[in-house]
CSV table of C-alpha atoms in Angstrom, one decimal:
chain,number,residue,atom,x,y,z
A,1,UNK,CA,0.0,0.0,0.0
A,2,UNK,CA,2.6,2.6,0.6
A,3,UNK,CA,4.8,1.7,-2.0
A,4,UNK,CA,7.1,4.4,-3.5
A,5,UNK,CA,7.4,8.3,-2.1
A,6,UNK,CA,4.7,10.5,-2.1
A,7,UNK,CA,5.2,14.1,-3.2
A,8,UNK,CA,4.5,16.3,-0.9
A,9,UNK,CA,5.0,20.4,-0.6
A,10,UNK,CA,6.6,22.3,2.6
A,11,UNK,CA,8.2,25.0,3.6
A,12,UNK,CA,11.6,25.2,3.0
A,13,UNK,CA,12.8,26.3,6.6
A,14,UNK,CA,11.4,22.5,8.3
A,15,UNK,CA,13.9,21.4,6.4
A,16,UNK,CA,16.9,22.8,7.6
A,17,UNK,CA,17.3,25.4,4.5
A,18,UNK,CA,18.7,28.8,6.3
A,19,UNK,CA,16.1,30.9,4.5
A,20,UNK,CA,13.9,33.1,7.9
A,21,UNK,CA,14.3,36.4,8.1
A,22,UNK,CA,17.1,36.1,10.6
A,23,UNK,CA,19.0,33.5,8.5
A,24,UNK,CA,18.2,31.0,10.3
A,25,UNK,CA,15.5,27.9,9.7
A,26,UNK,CA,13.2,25.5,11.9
A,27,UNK,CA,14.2,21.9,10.8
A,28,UNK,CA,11.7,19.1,12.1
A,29,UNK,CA,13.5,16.1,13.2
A,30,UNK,CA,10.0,13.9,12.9
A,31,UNK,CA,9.7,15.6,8.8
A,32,UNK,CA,13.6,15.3,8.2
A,33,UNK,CA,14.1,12.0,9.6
A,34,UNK,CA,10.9,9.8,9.8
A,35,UNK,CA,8.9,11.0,7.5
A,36,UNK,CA,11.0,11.6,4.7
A,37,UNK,CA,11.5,7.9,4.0
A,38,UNK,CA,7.6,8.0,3.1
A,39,UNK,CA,7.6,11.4,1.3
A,40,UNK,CA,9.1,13.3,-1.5
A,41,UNK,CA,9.3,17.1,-0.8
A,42,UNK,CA,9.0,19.8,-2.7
A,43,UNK,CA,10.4,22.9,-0.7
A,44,UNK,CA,9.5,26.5,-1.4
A,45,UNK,CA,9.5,30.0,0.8
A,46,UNK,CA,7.4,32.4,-1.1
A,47,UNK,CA,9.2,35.3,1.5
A,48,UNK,CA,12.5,34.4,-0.2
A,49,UNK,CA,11.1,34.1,-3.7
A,50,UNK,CA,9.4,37.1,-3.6
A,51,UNK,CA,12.4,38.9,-3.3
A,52,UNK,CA,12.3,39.7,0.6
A,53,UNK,CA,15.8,38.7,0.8
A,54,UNK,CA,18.3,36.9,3.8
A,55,UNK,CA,18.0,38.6,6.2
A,56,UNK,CA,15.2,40.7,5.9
A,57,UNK,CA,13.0,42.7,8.0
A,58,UNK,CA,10.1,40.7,9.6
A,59,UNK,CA,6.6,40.9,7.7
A,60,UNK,CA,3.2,40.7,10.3
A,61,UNK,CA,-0.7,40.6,9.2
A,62,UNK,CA,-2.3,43.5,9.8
A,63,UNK,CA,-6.4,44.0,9.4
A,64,UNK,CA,-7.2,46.4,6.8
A,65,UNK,CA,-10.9,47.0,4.8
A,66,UNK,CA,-9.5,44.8,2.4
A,67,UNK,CA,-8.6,42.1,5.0
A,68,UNK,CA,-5.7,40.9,6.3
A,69,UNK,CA,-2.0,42.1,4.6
A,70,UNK,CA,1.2,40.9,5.0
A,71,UNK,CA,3.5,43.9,5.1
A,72,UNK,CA,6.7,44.7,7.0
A,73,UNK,CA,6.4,45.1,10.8
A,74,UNK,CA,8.5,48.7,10.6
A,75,UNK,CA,6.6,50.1,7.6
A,76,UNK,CA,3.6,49.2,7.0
A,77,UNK,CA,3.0,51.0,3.6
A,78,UNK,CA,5.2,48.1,2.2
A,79,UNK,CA,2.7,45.4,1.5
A,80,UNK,CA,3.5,41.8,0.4
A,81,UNK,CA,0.2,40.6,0.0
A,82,UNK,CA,-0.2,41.0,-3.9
A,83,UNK,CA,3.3,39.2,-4.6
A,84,UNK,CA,2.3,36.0,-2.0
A,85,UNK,CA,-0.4,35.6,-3.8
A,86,UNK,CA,0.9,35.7,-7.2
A,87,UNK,CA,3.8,33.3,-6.4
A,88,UNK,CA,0.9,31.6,-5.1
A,89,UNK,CA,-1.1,31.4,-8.3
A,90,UNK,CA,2.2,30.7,-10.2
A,91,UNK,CA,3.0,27.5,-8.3
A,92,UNK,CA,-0.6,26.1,-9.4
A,93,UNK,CA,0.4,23.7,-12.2
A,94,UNK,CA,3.5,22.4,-9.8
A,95,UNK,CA,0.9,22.4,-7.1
A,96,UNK,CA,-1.5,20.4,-8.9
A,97,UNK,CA,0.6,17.1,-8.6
A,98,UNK,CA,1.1,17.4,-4.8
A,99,UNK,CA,-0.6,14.7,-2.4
A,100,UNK,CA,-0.3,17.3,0.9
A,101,UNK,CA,1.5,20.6,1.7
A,102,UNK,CA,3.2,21.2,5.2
A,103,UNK,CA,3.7,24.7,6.3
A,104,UNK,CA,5.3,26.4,9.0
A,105,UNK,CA,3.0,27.7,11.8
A,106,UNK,CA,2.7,31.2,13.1
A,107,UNK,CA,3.9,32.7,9.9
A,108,UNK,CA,2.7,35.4,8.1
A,109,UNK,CA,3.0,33.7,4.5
A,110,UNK,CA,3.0,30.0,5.5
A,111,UNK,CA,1.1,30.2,8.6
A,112,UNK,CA,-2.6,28.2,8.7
A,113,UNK,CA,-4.3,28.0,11.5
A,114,UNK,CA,-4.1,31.1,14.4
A,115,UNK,CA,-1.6,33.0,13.0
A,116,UNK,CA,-1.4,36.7,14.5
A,117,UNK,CA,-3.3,39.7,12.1
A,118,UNK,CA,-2.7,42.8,14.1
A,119,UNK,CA,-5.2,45.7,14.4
A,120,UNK,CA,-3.3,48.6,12.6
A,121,UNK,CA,-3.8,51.4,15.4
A,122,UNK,CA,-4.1,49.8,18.4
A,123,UNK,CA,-1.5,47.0,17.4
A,124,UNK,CA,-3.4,44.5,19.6
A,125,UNK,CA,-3.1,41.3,17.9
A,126,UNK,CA,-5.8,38.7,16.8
A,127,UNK,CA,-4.9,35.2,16.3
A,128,UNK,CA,-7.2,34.2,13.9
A,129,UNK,CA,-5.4,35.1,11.0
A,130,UNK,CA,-3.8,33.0,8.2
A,131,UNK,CA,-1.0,33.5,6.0
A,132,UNK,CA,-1.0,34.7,2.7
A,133,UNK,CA,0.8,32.0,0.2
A,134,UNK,CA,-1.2,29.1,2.9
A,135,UNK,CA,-4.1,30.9,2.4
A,136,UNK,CA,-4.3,31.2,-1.4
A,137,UNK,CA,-3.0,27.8,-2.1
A,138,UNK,CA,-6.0,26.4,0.0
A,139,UNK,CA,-8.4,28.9,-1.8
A,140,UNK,CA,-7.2,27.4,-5.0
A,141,UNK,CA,-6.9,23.5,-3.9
A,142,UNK,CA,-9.2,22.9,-1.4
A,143,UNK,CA,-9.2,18.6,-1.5
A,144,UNK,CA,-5.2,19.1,-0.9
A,145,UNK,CA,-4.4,18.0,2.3
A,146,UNK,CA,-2.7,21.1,4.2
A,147,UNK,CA,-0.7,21.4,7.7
A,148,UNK,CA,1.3,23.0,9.9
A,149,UNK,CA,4.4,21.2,11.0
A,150,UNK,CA,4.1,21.8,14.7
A,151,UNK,CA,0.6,20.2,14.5
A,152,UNK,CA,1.7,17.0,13.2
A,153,UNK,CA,3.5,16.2,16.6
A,154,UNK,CA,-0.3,15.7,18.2
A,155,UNK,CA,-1.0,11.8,17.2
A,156,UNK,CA,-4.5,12.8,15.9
A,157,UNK,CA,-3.9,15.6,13.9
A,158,UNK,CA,-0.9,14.1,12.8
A,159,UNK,CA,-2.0,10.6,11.8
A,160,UNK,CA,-5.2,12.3,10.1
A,161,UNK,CA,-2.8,14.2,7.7
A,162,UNK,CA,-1.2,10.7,7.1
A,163,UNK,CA,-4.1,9.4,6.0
A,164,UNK,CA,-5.1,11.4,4.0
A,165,UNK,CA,-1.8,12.3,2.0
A,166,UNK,CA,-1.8,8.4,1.6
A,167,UNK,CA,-5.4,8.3,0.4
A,168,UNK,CA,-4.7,10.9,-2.0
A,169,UNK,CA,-1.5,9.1,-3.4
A,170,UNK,CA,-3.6,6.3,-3.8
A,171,UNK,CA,-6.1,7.8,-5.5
A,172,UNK,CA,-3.8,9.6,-8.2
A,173,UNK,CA,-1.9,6.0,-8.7
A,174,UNK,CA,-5.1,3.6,-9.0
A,175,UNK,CA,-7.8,6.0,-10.5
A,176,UNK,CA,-6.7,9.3,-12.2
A,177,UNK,CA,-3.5,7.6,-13.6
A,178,UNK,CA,-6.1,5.9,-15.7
A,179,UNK,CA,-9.8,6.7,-14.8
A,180,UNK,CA,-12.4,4.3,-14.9
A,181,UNK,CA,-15.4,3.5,-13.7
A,182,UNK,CA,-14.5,-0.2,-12.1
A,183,UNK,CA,-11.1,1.4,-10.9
A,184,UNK,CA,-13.3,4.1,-9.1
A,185,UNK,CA,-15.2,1.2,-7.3
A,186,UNK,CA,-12.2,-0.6,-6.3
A,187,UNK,CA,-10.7,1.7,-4.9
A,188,UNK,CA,-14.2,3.1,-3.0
A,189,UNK,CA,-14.3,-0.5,-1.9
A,190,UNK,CA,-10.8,-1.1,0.0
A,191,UNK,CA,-11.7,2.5,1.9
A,192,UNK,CA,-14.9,1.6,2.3
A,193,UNK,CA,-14.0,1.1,6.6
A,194,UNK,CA,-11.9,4.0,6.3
A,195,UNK,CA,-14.6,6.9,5.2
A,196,UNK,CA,-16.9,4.9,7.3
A,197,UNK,CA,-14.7,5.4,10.4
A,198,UNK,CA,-14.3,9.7,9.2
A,199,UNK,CA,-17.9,10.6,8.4
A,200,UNK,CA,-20.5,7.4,7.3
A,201,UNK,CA,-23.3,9.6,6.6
A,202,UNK,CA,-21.0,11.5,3.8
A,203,UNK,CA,-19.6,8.3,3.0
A,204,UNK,CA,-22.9,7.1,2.3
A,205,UNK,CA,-23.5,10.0,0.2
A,206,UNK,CA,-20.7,9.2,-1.9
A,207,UNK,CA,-21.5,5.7,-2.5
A,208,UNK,CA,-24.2,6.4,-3.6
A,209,UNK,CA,-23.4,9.2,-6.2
A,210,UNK,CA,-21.1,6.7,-7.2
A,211,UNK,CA,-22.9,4.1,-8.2
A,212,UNK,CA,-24.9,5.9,-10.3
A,213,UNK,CA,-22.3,7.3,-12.6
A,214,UNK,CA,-22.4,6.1,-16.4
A,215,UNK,CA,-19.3,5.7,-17.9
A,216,UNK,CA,-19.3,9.0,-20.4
A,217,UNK,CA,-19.9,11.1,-17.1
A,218,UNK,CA,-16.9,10.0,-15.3
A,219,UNK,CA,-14.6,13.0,-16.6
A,220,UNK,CA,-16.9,15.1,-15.0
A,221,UNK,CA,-17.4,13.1,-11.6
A,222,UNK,CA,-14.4,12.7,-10.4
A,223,UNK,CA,-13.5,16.3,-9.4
A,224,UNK,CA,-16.6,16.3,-7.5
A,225,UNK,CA,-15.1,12.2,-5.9
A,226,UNK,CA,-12.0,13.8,-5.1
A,227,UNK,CA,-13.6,17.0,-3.3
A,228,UNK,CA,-15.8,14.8,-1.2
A,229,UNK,CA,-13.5,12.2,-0.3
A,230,UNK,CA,-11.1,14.6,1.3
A,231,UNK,CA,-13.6,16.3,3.0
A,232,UNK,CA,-14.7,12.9,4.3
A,233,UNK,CA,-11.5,12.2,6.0
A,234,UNK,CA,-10.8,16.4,6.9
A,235,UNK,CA,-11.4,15.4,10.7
A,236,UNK,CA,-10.3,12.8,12.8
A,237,UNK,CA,-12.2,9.9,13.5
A,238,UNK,CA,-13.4,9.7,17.3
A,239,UNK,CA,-12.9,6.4,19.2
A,240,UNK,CA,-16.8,6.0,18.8
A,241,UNK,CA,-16.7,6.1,14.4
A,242,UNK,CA,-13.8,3.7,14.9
A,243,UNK,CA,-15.6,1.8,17.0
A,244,UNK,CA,-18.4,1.5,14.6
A,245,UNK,CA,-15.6,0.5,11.6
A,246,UNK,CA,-14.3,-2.5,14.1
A,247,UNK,CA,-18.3,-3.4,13.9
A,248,UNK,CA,-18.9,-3.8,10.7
A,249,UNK,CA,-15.3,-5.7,9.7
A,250,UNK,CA,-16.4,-8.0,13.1
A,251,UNK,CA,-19.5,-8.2,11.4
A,252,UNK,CA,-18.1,-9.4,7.9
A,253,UNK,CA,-15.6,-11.5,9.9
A,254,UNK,CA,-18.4,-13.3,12.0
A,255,UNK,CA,-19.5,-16.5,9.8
A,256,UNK,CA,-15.6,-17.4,9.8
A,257,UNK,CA,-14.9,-17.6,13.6
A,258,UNK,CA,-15.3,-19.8,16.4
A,259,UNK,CA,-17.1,-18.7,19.2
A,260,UNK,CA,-14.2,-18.1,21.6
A,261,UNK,CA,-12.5,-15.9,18.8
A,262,UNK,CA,-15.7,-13.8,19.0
A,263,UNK,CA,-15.8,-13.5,22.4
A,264,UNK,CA,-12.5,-12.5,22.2
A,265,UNK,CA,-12.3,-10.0,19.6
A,266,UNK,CA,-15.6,-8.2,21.4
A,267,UNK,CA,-13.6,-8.2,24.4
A,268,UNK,CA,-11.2,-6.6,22.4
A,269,UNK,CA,-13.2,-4.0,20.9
A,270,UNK,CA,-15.3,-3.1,24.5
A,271,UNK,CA,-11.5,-2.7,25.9
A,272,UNK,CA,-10.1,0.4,23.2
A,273,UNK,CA,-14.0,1.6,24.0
A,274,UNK,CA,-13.4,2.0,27.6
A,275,UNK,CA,-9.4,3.8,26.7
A,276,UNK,CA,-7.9,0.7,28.2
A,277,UNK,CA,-5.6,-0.3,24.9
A,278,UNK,CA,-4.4,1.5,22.1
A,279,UNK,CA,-6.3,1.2,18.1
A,280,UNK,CA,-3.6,-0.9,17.2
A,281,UNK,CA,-4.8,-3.8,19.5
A,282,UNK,CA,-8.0,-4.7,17.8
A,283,UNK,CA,-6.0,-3.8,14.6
A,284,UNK,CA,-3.6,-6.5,15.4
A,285,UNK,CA,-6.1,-8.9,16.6
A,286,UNK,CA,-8.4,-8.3,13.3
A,287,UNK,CA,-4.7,-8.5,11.0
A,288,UNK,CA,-4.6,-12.2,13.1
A,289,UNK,CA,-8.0,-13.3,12.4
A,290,UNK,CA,-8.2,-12.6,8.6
A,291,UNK,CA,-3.9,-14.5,8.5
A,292,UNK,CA,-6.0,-17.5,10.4
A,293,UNK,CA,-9.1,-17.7,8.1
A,294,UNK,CA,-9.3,-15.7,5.3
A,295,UNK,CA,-5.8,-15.7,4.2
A,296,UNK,CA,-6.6,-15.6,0.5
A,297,UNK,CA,-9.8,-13.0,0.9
A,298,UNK,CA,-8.5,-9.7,-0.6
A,299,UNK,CA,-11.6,-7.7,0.2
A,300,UNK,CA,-10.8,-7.6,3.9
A,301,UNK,CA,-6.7,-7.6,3.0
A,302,UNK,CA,-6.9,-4.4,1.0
A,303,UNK,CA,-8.8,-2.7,3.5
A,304,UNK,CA,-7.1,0.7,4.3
A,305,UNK,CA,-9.0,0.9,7.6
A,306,UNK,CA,-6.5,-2.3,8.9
A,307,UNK,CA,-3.5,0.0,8.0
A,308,UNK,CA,-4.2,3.7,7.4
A,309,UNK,CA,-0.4,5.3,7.7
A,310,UNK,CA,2.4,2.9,8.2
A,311,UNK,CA,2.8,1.0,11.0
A,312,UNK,CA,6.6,1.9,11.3
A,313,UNK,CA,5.2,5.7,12.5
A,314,UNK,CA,3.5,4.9,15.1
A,315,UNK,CA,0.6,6.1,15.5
A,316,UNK,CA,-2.2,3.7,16.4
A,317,UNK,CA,0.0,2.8,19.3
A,318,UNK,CA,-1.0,6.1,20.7
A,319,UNK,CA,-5.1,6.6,19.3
């Protein structure tokens, strides 16, 4: 399932490249070292490329009538904000072949969620503001999978990126690579557990708009797939929606096991309900029961639900 790198966009300072406005940079170990055997990057640092230069003075949001700007903290008549955006808009087509983009938090260009816009008199600052080259590529792609790096350190947040960066790669390998209709249901099938775990009533939805696409509408449809699907997965599944995934593959798994083994596995599943063991315990115990007795059953195999991220990172020993 996670075969090959996945290209991914980020900010070129998480890397290690000295390119802040002191000439310094905020390298992530967990991007650098773990996570880098799993993705391809594709750095950039729209400050730098729009000319701001290394060093250079420090840019802030301010609130204006025509929303937030991104101008320079000593003067604010020199404003950013048209440049950001147009680097923005000229990364598109490079964009366009991304499976997720990792910013860096609290900035002004690259910044997502709570960055500081200050009020331009009073200079108190408000932190719900969002930075200018984050905000436009999210304007422009809203199915990519965006994030700030310091988020991705919480083991929700940062396994639901995971998931779905790996969804999307999936989804460019298996059905835009070369769209058809009975790709489009495999691969709706082997996430079937997955989107039912993020949101089943929109994964409902989306079955069923599936199955009623003809063949000669499927250029059209899958735009409309993509956007849904990533909006599926957007938040992280509770205990309780993962719960109900266990369920269902118990459910399918039933006819095949022995009494004890159902006992057990409900044991199991009552256990990560009451926070006593991690996801990967009924994961593990599931992973056993379809090695035992279904060995040669691909349906329940493929299933990205059983194996969302890789196991290597982590993180269902902590969710």
């Amino acid at each position: 399932m996670f075969d090959g790198k996945v290209r991914v966009g980020i900010s070129s300072c998480l890397l290690g490249q000295e390119v802040r406005f002191n000439g310094g940079h905020k390298r992530d170990a967990f991007i650098t070292n773990e996570l880098s055997r799993y993705f391809d990057y594709q750095p950039f640092c729209p400050e730098v490329e729009a000319g701001l230069g290394i060093p250079r003075q420090v840019i802030r949001l301010i609130q204006t009538d025509r929303g937030d700007r991104a101008v320079n903290s000593g003067d604010y008549s020199i404003d950013h904000t048209d440049e950001l955006t147009r680097l923005a808009d000229e990364q598109l087509p490079s964009l366009q072949g991304l499976c997720g983009y990792i910013f860096m938090q609290k900035s002004p260009s690259c910044g997502v969620f709570r960055v500081k816009s200050y009020h331009q008199e009073s200079g108190i600052p408000d932190p719900k503001g969002q930075g200018v080259f984050a905000a436009r590529v999210q304007q422009q792609l809203p199915w990519l999978p965006i994030e700030e790096a310091g988020r991705l350190h919480d083991s929700h947040l940062g396994e639901n990126f995971l998931i779905r960066v790996f969804t999307l790669a999936d989804w460019r390998k298996n059905v835009q690579a070369t769209p058809s209709v009975a790709r489009l249901m495999e691969f709706q099938s082997r996430n079937k557990y997955l989107l039912m775990a993020h949101n089943p009533q929109l994964a409902k939805q989306l079955g069923a708009e599936l199955a009623a696409v003809k063949r000669d509408e499927l250029e059209t449809f899958l735009p409309r797939y993509r956007q849904l699907l990533m909006q599926i997965l957007v938040r992280p599944a509770s205990r309780g929606q993962k719960i109900n995934a266990l369920e269902h593959v118990k459910g399918y798994l039933k006819k095949y096991l022995s009494s004890k083994e159902k006992r057990s596995l409900q044991q199991i599943i009552e256990e990560y309900r009451d926070d006593r063991i991690p996801f990967v315990v009924p994961l593990t115990m599931i992973h056993h029961l379809i090695n035992v007795h279904l060995s040669d059953h691909n349906y329940l195999q493929q299933q990205s639900f059983l194996e969302p991220v890789p196991k290597e990172l982590g993180f269902n020993n902590r969710t």
